[in-house]
PDB file of C-alpha atoms in Angstrom:
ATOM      1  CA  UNK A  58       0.000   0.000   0.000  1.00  0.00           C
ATOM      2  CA  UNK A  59       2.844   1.921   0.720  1.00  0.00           C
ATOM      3  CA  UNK A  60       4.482   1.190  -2.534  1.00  0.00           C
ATOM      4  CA  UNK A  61       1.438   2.475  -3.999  1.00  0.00           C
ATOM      5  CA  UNK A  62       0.837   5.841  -2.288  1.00  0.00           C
ATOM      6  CA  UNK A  63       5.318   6.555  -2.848  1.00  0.00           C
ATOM      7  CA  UNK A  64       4.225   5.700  -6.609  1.00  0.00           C
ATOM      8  CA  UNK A  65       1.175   7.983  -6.795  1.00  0.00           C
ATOM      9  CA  UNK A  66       3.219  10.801  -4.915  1.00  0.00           C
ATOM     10  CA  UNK A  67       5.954  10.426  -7.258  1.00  0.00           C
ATOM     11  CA  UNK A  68       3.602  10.746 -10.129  1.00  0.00           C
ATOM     12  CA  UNK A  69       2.186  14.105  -8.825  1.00  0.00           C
ATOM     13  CA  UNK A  70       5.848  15.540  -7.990  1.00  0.00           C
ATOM     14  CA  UNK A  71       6.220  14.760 -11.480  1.00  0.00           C
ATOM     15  CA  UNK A  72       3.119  16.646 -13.114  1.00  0.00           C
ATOM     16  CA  UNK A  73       3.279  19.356 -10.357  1.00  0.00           C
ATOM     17  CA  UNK A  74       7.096  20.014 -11.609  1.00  0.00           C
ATOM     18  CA  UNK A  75       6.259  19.449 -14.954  1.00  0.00           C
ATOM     19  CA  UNK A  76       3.255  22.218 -14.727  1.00  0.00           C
ATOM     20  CA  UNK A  77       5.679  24.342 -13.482  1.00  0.00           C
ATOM     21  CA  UNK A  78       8.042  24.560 -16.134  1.00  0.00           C
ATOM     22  CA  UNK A  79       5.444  24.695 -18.809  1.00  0.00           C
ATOM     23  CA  UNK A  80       4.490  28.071 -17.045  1.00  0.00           C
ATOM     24  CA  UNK A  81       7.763  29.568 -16.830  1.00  0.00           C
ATOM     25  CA  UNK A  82       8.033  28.803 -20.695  1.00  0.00           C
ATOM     26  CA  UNK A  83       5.017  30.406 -21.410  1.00  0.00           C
ATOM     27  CA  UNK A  84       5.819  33.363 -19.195  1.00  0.00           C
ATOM     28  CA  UNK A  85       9.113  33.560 -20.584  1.00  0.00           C
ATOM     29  CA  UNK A  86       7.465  33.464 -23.961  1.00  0.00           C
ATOM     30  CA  UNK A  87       4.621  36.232 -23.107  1.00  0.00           C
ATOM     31  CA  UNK A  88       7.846  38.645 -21.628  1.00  0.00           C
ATOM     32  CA  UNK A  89      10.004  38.382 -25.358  1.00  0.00           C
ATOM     33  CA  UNK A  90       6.612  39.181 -27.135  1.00  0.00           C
ATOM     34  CA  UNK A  91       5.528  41.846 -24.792  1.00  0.00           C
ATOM     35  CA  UNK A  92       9.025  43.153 -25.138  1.00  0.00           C
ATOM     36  CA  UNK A  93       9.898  43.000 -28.746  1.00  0.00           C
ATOM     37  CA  UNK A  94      10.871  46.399 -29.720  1.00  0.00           C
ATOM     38  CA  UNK A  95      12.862  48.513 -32.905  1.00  0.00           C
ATOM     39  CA  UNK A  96      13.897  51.900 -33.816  1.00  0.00           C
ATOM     40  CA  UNK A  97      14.840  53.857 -37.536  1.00  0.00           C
ATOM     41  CA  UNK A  98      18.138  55.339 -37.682  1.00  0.00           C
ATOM     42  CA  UNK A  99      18.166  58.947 -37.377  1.00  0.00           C
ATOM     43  CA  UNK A 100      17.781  61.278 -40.778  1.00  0.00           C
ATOM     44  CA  UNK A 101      18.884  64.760 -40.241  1.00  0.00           C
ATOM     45  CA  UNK A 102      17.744  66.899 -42.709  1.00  0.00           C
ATOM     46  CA  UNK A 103      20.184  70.518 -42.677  1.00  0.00           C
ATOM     47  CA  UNK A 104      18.963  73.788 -44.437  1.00  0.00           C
ATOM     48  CA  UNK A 105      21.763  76.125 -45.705  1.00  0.00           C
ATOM     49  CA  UNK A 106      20.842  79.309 -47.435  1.00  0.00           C
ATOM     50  CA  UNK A 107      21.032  80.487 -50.944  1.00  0.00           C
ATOM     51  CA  UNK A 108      22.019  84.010 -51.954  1.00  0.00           C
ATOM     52  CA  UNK A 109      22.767  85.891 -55.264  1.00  0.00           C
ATOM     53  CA  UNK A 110      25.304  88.757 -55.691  1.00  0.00           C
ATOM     54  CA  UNK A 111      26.513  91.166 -58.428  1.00  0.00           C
ATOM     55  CA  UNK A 112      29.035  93.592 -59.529  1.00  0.00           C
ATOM     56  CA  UNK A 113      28.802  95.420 -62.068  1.00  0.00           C
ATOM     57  CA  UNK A 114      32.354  97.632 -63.168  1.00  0.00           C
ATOM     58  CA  UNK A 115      33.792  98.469 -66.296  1.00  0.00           C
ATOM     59  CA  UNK A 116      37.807  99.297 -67.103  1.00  0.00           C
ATOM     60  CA  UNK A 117      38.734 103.054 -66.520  1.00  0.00           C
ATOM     61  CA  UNK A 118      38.978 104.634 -69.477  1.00  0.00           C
ATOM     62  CA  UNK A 119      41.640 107.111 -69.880  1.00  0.00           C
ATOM     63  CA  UNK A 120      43.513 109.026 -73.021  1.00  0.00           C
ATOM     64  CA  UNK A 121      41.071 107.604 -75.552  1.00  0.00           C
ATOM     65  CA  UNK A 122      41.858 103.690 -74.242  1.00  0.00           C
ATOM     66  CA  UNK A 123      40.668 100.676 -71.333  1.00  0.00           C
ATOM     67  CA  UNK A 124      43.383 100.257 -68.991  1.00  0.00           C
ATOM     68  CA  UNK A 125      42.888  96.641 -68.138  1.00  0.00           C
ATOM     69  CA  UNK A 126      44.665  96.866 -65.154  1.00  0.00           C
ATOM     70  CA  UNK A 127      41.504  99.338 -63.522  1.00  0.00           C
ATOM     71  CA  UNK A 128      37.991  98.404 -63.101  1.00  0.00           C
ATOM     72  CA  UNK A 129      35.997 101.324 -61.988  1.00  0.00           C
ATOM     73  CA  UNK A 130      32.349 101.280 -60.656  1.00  0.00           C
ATOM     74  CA  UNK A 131      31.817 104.690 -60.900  1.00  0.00           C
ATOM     75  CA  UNK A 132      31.399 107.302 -64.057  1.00  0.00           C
ATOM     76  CA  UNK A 133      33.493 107.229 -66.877  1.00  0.00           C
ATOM     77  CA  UNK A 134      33.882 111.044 -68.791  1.00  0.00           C
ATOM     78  CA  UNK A 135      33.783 110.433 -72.653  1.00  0.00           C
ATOM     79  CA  UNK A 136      34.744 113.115 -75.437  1.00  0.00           C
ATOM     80  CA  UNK A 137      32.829 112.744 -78.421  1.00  0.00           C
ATOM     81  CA  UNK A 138      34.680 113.480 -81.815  1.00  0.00           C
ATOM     82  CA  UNK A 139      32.878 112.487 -85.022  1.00  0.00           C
ATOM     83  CA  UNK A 140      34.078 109.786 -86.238  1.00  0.00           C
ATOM     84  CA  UNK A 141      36.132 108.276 -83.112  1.00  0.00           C
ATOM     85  CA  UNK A 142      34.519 105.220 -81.439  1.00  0.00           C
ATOM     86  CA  UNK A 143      34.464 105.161 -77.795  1.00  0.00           C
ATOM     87  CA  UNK A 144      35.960 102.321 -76.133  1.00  0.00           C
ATOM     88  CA  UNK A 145      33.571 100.996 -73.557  1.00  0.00           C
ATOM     89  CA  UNK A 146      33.052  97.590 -71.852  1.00  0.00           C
ATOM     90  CA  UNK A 147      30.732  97.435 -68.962  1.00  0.00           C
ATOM     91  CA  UNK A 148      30.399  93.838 -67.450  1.00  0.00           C
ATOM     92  CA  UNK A 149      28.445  92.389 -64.723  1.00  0.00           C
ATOM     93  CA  UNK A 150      30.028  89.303 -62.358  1.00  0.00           C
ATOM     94  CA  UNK A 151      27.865  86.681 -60.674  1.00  0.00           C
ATOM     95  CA  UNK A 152      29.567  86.513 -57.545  1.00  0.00           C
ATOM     96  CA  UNK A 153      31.131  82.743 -56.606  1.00  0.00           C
ATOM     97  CA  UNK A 154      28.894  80.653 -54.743  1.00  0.00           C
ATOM     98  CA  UNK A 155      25.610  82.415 -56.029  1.00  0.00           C
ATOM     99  CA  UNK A 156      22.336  80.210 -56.807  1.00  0.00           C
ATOM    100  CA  UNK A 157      21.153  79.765 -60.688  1.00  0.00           C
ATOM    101  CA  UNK A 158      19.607  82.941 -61.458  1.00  0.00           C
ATOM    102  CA  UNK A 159      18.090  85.288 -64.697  1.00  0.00           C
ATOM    103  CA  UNK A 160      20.309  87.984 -65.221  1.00  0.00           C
ATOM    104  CA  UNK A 161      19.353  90.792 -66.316  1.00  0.00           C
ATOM    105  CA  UNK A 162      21.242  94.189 -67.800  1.00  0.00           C
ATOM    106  CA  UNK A 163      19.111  97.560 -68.053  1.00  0.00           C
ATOM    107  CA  UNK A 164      20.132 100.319 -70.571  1.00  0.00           C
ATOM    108  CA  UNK A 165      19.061 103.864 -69.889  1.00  0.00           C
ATOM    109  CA  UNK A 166      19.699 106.825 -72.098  1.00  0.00           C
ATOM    110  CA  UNK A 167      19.534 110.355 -71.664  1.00  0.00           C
ATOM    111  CA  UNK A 168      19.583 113.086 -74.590  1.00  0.00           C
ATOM    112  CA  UNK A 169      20.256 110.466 -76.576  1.00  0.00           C
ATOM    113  CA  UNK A 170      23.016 111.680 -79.379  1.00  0.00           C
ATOM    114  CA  UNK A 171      21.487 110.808 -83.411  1.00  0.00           C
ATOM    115  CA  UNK A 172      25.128 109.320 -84.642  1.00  0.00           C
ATOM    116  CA  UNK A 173      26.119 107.946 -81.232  1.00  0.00           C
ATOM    117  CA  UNK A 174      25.175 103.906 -81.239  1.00  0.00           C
ATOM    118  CA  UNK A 175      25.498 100.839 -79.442  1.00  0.00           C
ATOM    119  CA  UNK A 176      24.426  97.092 -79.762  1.00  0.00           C
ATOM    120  CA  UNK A 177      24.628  95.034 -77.121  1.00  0.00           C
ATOM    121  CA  UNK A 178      26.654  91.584 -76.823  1.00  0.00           C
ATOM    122  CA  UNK A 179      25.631  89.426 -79.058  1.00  0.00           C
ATOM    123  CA  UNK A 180      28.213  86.030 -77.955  1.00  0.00           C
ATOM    124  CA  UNK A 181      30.221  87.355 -80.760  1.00  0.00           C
ATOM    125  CA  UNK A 182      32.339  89.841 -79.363  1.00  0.00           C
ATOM    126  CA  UNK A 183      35.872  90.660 -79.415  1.00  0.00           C
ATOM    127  CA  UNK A 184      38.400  92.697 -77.550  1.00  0.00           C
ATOM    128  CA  UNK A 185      37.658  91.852 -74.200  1.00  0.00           C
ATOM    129  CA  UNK A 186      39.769  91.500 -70.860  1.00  0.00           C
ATOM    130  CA  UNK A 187      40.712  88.657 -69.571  1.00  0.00           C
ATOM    131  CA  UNK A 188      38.199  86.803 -67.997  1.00  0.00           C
ATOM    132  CA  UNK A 189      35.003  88.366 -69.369  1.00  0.00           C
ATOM    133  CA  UNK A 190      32.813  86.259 -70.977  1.00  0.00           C
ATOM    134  CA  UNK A 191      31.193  87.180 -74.333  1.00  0.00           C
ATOM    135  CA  UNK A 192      27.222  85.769 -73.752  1.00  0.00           C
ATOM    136  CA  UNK A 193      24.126  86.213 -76.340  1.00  0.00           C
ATOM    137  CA  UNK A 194      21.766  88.478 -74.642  1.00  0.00           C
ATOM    138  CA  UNK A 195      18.601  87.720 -75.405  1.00  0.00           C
ATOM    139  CA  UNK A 196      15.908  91.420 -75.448  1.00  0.00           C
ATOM    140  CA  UNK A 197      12.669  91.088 -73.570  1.00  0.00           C
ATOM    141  CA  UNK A 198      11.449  94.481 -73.825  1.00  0.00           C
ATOM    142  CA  UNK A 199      13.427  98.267 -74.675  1.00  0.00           C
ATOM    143  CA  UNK A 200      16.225  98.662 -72.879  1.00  0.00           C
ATOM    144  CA  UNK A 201      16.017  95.512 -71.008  1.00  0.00           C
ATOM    145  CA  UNK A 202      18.051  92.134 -72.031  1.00  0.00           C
ATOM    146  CA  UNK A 203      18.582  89.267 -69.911  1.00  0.00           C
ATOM    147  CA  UNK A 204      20.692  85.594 -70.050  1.00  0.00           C
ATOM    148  CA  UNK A 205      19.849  82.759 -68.250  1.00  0.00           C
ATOM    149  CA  UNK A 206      22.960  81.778 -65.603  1.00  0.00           C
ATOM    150  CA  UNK A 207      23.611  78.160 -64.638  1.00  0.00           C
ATOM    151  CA  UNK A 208      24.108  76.846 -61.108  1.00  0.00           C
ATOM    152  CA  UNK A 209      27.540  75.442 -62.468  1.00  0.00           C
ATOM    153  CA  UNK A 210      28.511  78.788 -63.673  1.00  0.00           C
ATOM    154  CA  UNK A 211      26.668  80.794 -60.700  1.00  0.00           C
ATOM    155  CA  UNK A 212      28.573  79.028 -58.433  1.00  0.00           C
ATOM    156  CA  UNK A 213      31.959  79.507 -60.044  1.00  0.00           C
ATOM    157  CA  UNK A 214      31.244  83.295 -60.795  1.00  0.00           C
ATOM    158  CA  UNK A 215      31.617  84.425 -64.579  1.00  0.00           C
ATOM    159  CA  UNK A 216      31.705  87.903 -65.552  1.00  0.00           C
ATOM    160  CA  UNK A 217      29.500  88.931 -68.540  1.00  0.00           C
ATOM    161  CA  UNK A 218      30.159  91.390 -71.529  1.00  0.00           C
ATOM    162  CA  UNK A 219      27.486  94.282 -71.833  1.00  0.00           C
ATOM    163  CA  UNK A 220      28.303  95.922 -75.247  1.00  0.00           C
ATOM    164  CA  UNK A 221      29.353  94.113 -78.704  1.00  0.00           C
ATOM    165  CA  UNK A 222      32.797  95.205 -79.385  1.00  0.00           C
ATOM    166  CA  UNK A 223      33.074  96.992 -76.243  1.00  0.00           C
ATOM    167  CA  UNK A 224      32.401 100.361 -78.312  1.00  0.00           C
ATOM    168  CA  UNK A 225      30.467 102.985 -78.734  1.00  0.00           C
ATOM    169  CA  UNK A 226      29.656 103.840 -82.641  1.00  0.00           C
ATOM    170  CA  UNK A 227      30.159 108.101 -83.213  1.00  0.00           C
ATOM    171  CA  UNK A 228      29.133 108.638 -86.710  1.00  0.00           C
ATOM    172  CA  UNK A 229      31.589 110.648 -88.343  1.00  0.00           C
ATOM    173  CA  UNK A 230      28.477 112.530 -90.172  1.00  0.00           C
ATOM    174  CA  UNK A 231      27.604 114.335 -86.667  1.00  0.00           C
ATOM    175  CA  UNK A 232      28.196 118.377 -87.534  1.00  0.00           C
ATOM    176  CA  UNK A 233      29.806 120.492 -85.031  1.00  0.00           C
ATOM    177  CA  UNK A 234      26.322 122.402 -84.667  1.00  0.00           C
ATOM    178  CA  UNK A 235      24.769 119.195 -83.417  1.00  0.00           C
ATOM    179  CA  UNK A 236      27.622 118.879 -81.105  1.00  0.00           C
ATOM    180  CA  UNK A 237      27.087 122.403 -79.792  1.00  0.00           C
ATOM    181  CA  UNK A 238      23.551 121.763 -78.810  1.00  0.00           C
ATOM    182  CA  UNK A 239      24.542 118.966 -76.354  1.00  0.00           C
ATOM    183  CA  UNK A 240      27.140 121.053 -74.410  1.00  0.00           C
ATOM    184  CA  UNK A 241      24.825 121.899 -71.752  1.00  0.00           C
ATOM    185  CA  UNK A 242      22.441 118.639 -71.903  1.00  0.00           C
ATOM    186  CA  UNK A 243      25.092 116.088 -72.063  1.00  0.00           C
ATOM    187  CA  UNK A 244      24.321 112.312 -73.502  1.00  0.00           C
ATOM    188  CA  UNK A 245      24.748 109.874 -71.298  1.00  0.00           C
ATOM    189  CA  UNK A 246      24.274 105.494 -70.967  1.00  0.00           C
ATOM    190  CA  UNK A 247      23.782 104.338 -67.782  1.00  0.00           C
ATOM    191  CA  UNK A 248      23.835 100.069 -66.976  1.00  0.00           C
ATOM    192  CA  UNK A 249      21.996  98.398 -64.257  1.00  0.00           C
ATOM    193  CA  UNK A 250      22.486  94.977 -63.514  1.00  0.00           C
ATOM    194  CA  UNK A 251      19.467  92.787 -61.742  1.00  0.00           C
ATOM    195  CA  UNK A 252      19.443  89.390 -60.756  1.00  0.00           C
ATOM    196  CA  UNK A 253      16.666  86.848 -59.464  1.00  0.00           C
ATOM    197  CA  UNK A 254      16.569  83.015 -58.695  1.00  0.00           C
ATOM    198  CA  UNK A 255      16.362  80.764 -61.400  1.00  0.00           C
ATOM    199  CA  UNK A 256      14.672  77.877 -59.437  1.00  0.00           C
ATOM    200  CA  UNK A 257      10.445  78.700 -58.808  1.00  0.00           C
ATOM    201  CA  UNK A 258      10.545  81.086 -61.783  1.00  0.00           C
ATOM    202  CA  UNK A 259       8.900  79.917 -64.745  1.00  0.00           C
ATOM    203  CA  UNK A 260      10.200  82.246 -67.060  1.00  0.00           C
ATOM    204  CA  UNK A 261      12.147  85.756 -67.877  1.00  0.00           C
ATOM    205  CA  UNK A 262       9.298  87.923 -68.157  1.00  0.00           C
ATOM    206  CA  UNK A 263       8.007  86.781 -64.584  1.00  0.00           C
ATOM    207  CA  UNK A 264      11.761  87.172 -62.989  1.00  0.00           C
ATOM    208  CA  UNK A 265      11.588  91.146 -64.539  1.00  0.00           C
ATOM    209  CA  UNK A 266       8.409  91.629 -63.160  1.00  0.00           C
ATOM    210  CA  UNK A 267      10.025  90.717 -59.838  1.00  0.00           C
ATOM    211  CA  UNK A 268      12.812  93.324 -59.494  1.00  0.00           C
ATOM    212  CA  UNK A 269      11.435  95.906 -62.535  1.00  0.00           C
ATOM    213  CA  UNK A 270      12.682  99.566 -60.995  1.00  0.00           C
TER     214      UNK A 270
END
């Protein structure tokens, strides 16, 4: 009888350990799931920003020639004699490190001399410093002409020819009367450079309209 009650204890030592284990499986099994956990890597996203700059100079002009050597920003006085071109080559620089942009060069006149003429650049031109780039200027309305700059060339900063030849025509058929009656209201040609983004606008016409004095 003894035998038999050992036995039968055995038996439930057995099931009772047995139970036991199959519950620590299961709540080992219910912790990993209940734990399982993950993460992205990080993704920084960093905003620099984009800027445009110009200069706009032209060489000094002195005894009837450019001196390479001297930009000026400021006036230049010209004598007109009939017949005598006028050296002249206003440029305008995209500074290094701009952003892609439409450039634009405004022309202004004043008493405007019949026998004094000028073209502007037309990709063909000759004569120029070092450095300056001869580009096709493309008209969008009187007085106003504009190129299109690339972010390759925008960033390395190119300077841009104005005028074709880098002259200024003088007909040699102006009389010394019509000279006379410009001593007091002198001619003069003025150059403005603009400048807007390339990237978000569509077009030239809609860059102008952006900056248009």
């Amino acid at each position: 009888m003894s035998k038999k009650r050992n036995a039968r204890r055995r038996t439930r030592n057995v099931l009772l350990i047995v139970s036991m284990m199959l519950l620590v499986a299961m709540a080992s099994v219910g912790g990993t799931l209940a734990w399982l956990t993950a993460s992205s890597g990080t993704v920084t996203n960093t905003f620099s920003v984009g800027d445009i700059n110009l200069e706009l100079k032209e060489h000094d002009y002195v005894n009837g020639a450019l001196d390479p050597n001297k930009t000026v920003t400021s006036e230049s006085d010209y004598k007109i004699v009939p017949g005598v071109d006028l050296q002249k080559d206003p440029f305008v620089t995209v500074l290094p490190e701009s952003e892609a942009c439409w450039l634009f060069v405004k022309v202004d006149e004043t008493n405007k001399l019949s026998g004094m003429t000028w073209n502007i650049d037309d990709g063909a031109t000759t004569n120029m410093a070092s450095g300056i780039t001869s580009v096709a200027w493309k008209k969008l309305s009187d007085g106003v002409y504009y190129t299109e700059v690339s972010a390759a060339d925008a960033k390395a900063g190119i300077s841009y020819n104005i005028l074709a030849d880098c002259i200024v025509d003088v007909s040699d058929a102006i009389t010394k009367t019509a000279l006379a009656s410009y001593k007091t209201n002198k001619p003069t040609l003025s150059f403005t450079a603009y400048a807007v983004q390339k990237e978000g606008v569509a077009d030239a016409a809609t860059a102008w309209a952006k900056v248009a004095p």
